[in-house]
Amino acid sequence: MMTVKYQIPCSESDIYVLEKEDGFHLTISSRVNPLSFGNKLSDYTSVGRAIDAADKFCEMYTLIKEYGYHLQGTDFHKEGLKSIPVPELLEKDISVDTMRVLLDKEVQL
């Protein structure tokens, strides 16, 4: 049994919080294939944390795409640079502005 608890449009995709037997799953689905609830990014024990993570993911995903990264599985990838694991990024208390500074530094390296 799966129930959609939260859904937001984000950068040509939809972000979902799904309630499943084992907790709440944060997933992303491309609008090109709307029949699927897509790729699981992370899971949470409370719906509140999952919804907060969904909002944060959308902000980070929008930002990180500006820097040429793409989502592959549960990581952001960019040729020649270290990948950024989505679950770790969502666990860190990092703002979009701080992330932009970090990405700017990485671009300069």
PDB file of C-alpha atoms in Angstrom:
ATOM      1  CA  MET A   1       0.000   0.000   0.000  1.00  0.00           C
ATOM      2  CA  MET A   2       1.314   3.411  -0.977  1.00  0.00           C
ATOM      3  CA  THR A   3      -0.223   6.831  -0.366  1.00  0.00           C
ATOM      4  CA  VAL A   4       0.937  10.150  -1.824  1.00  0.00           C
ATOM      5  CA  LYS A   5       1.298  12.518   1.150  1.00  0.00           C
ATOM      6  CA  TYR A   6       2.889  15.451  -0.697  1.00  0.00           C
ATOM      7  CA  GLN A   7       3.672  16.395  -4.274  1.00  0.00           C
ATOM      8  CA  ILE A   8       5.416  19.429  -5.767  1.00  0.00           C
ATOM      9  CA  PRO A   9       6.434  20.254  -9.326  1.00  0.00           C
ATOM     10  CA  CYS A  10      10.172  20.843  -9.633  1.00  0.00           C
ATOM     11  CA  SER A  11      12.322  21.463 -12.686  1.00  0.00           C
ATOM     12  CA  GLU A  12      10.427  19.345 -15.262  1.00  0.00           C
ATOM     13  CA  SER A  13       9.844  16.660 -12.639  1.00  0.00           C
ATOM     14  CA  ASP A  14       7.512  15.944  -9.750  1.00  0.00           C
ATOM     15  CA  ILE A  15       8.748  15.370  -6.225  1.00  0.00           C
ATOM     16  CA  TYR A  16       6.654  13.020  -4.086  1.00  0.00           C
ATOM     17  CA  VAL A  17       6.493  12.002  -0.454  1.00  0.00           C
ATOM     18  CA  LEU A  18       4.995   8.530  -0.421  1.00  0.00           C
ATOM     19  CA  GLU A  19       3.784   6.732   2.669  1.00  0.00           C
ATOM     20  CA  LYS A  20       4.741   3.077   2.590  1.00  0.00           C
ATOM     21  CA  GLU A  21       4.763   0.308   5.184  1.00  0.00           C
ATOM     22  CA  ASP A  22       8.352   1.079   6.202  1.00  0.00           C
ATOM     23  CA  GLY A  23       8.069   4.886   6.402  1.00  0.00           C
ATOM     24  CA  PHE A  24       8.006   7.857   4.067  1.00  0.00           C
ATOM     25  CA  HIS A  25       9.885   7.807   0.783  1.00  0.00           C
ATOM     26  CA  LEU A  26      11.100  10.899  -1.056  1.00  0.00           C
ATOM     27  CA  THR A  27      10.972  10.209  -4.800  1.00  0.00           C
ATOM     28  CA  ILE A  28      11.393  12.104  -8.052  1.00  0.00           C
ATOM     29  CA  SER A  29       9.526  11.353 -11.249  1.00  0.00           C
ATOM     30  CA  SER A  30      10.076  12.825 -14.675  1.00  0.00           C
ATOM     31  CA  ARG A  31       6.994  14.369 -16.246  1.00  0.00           C
ATOM     32  CA  VAL A  32       8.030  12.590 -19.457  1.00  0.00           C
ATOM     33  CA  ASN A  33       7.020   9.293 -17.803  1.00  0.00           C
ATOM     34  CA  PRO A  34       4.108  10.269 -15.531  1.00  0.00           C
ATOM     35  CA  LEU A  35       2.986   6.674 -14.968  1.00  0.00           C
ATOM     36  CA  SER A  36       5.761   6.067 -12.459  1.00  0.00           C
ATOM     37  CA  PHE A  37       6.489   7.447  -8.994  1.00  0.00           C
ATOM     38  CA  GLY A  38      10.070   7.304 -10.123  1.00  0.00           C
ATOM     39  CA  ASN A  39      13.349   7.157  -8.373  1.00  0.00           C
ATOM     40  CA  LYS A  40      13.593   6.846  -4.567  1.00  0.00           C
ATOM     41  CA  LEU A  41      16.025   9.444  -3.236  1.00  0.00           C
ATOM     42  CA  SER A  42      15.769   8.978   0.517  1.00  0.00           C
ATOM     43  CA  ASP A  43      13.478   7.721   3.259  1.00  0.00           C
ATOM     44  CA  TYR A  44      12.243   9.153   6.539  1.00  0.00           C
ATOM     45  CA  THR A  45      10.402   8.045   9.648  1.00  0.00           C
ATOM     46  CA  SER A  46       8.101  11.101   9.824  1.00  0.00           C
ATOM     47  CA  VAL A  47       5.994  12.794   7.175  1.00  0.00           C
ATOM     48  CA  GLY A  48       7.140  16.231   8.388  1.00  0.00           C
ATOM     49  CA  ARG A  49      10.834  15.464   7.830  1.00  0.00           C
ATOM     50  CA  ALA A  50      10.035  13.948   4.447  1.00  0.00           C
ATOM     51  CA  ILE A  51       8.087  17.047   3.336  1.00  0.00           C
ATOM     52  CA  ASP A  52      10.881  19.351   4.545  1.00  0.00           C
ATOM     53  CA  ALA A  53      13.362  17.217   2.611  1.00  0.00           C
ATOM     54  CA  ALA A  54      11.181  17.370  -0.522  1.00  0.00           C
ATOM     55  CA  ASP A  55      11.128  21.169  -0.422  1.00  0.00           C
ATOM     56  CA  LYS A  56      14.868  21.337   0.232  1.00  0.00           C
ATOM     57  CA  PHE A  57      15.596  18.831  -2.530  1.00  0.00           C
ATOM     58  CA  CYS A  58      13.676  20.926  -5.056  1.00  0.00           C
ATOM     59  CA  GLU A  59      15.635  24.059  -4.096  1.00  0.00           C
ATOM     60  CA  MET A  60      18.968  22.206  -4.261  1.00  0.00           C
ATOM     61  CA  TYR A  61      18.081  20.394  -7.493  1.00  0.00           C
ATOM     62  CA  THR A  62      17.175  23.666  -9.213  1.00  0.00           C
ATOM     63  CA  LEU A  63      20.437  25.260  -8.029  1.00  0.00           C
ATOM     64  CA  ILE A  64      22.695  22.330  -8.776  1.00  0.00           C
ATOM     65  CA  LYS A  65      21.358  21.988 -12.340  1.00  0.00           C
ATOM     66  CA  GLU A  66      22.531  25.576 -12.956  1.00  0.00           C
ATOM     67  CA  TYR A  67      26.059  24.271 -12.364  1.00  0.00           C
ATOM     68  CA  GLY A  68      25.739  21.498 -14.932  1.00  0.00           C
ATOM     69  CA  TYR A  69      25.076  18.586 -12.587  1.00  0.00           C
ATOM     70  CA  HIS A  70      22.495  15.925 -13.366  1.00  0.00           C
ATOM     71  CA  LEU A  71      20.719  13.447 -11.142  1.00  0.00           C
ATOM     72  CA  GLN A  72      21.835   9.853 -11.583  1.00  0.00           C
ATOM     73  CA  GLY A  73      20.339   7.394  -9.122  1.00  0.00           C
ATOM     74  CA  THR A  74      20.628   9.068  -5.729  1.00  0.00           C
ATOM     75  CA  ASP A  75      23.641  11.265  -6.598  1.00  0.00           C
ATOM     76  CA  PHE A  76      24.245  14.510  -8.434  1.00  0.00           C
ATOM     77  CA  HIS A  77      26.958  13.982 -11.062  1.00  0.00           C
ATOM     78  CA  LYS A  78      29.121  16.288 -13.133  1.00  0.00           C
ATOM     79  CA  GLU A  79      31.922  15.119 -15.391  1.00  0.00           C
ATOM     80  CA  GLY A  80      35.301  15.446 -13.716  1.00  0.00           C
ATOM     81  CA  LEU A  81      33.956  16.334 -10.275  1.00  0.00           C
ATOM     82  CA  LYS A  82      33.123  14.333  -7.163  1.00  0.00           C
ATOM     83  CA  SER A  83      29.471  13.261  -7.061  1.00  0.00           C
ATOM     84  CA  ILE A  84      27.151  14.670  -4.389  1.00  0.00           C
ATOM     85  CA  PRO A  85      24.975  12.056  -2.635  1.00  0.00           C
ATOM     86  CA  VAL A  86      21.408  13.360  -2.272  1.00  0.00           C
ATOM     87  CA  PRO A  87      20.644  11.692   1.114  1.00  0.00           C
ATOM     88  CA  GLU A  88      23.795  13.232   2.666  1.00  0.00           C
ATOM     89  CA  LEU A  89      23.018  16.647   1.174  1.00  0.00           C
ATOM     90  CA  LEU A  90      19.483  16.547   2.589  1.00  0.00           C
ATOM     91  CA  GLU A  91      20.735  15.515   6.050  1.00  0.00           C
ATOM     92  CA  LYS A  92      23.146  18.462   6.253  1.00  0.00           C
ATOM     93  CA  ASP A  93      21.798  21.751   7.563  1.00  0.00           C
ATOM     94  CA  ILE A  94      23.001  23.681   4.520  1.00  0.00           C
ATOM     95  CA  SER A  95      21.221  26.612   2.913  1.00  0.00           C
ATOM     96  CA  VAL A  96      20.858  27.228  -0.812  1.00  0.00           C
ATOM     97  CA  ASP A  97      23.144  30.284  -0.466  1.00  0.00           C
ATOM     98  CA  THR A  98      25.848  28.226   1.261  1.00  0.00           C
ATOM     99  CA  MET A  99      25.516  25.514  -1.392  1.00  0.00           C
ATOM    100  CA  ARG A 100      25.932  28.149  -4.122  1.00  0.00           C
ATOM    101  CA  VAL A 101      29.176  29.351  -2.473  1.00  0.00           C
ATOM    102  CA  LEU A 102      30.461  25.753  -2.313  1.00  0.00           C
ATOM    103  CA  LEU A 103      29.566  25.140  -5.977  1.00  0.00           C
ATOM    104  CA  ASP A 104      31.237  28.425  -6.989  1.00  0.00           C
ATOM    105  CA  LYS A 105      34.428  27.313  -5.204  1.00  0.00           C
ATOM    106  CA  GLU A 106      34.329  23.930  -6.927  1.00  0.00           C
ATOM    107  CA  VAL A 107      33.929  25.565 -10.339  1.00  0.00           C
ATOM    108  CA  GLN A 108      37.051  27.662  -9.679  1.00  0.00           C
ATOM    109  CA  LEU A 109      39.219  24.649  -8.754  1.00  0.00           C
TER     110      LEU A 109
END
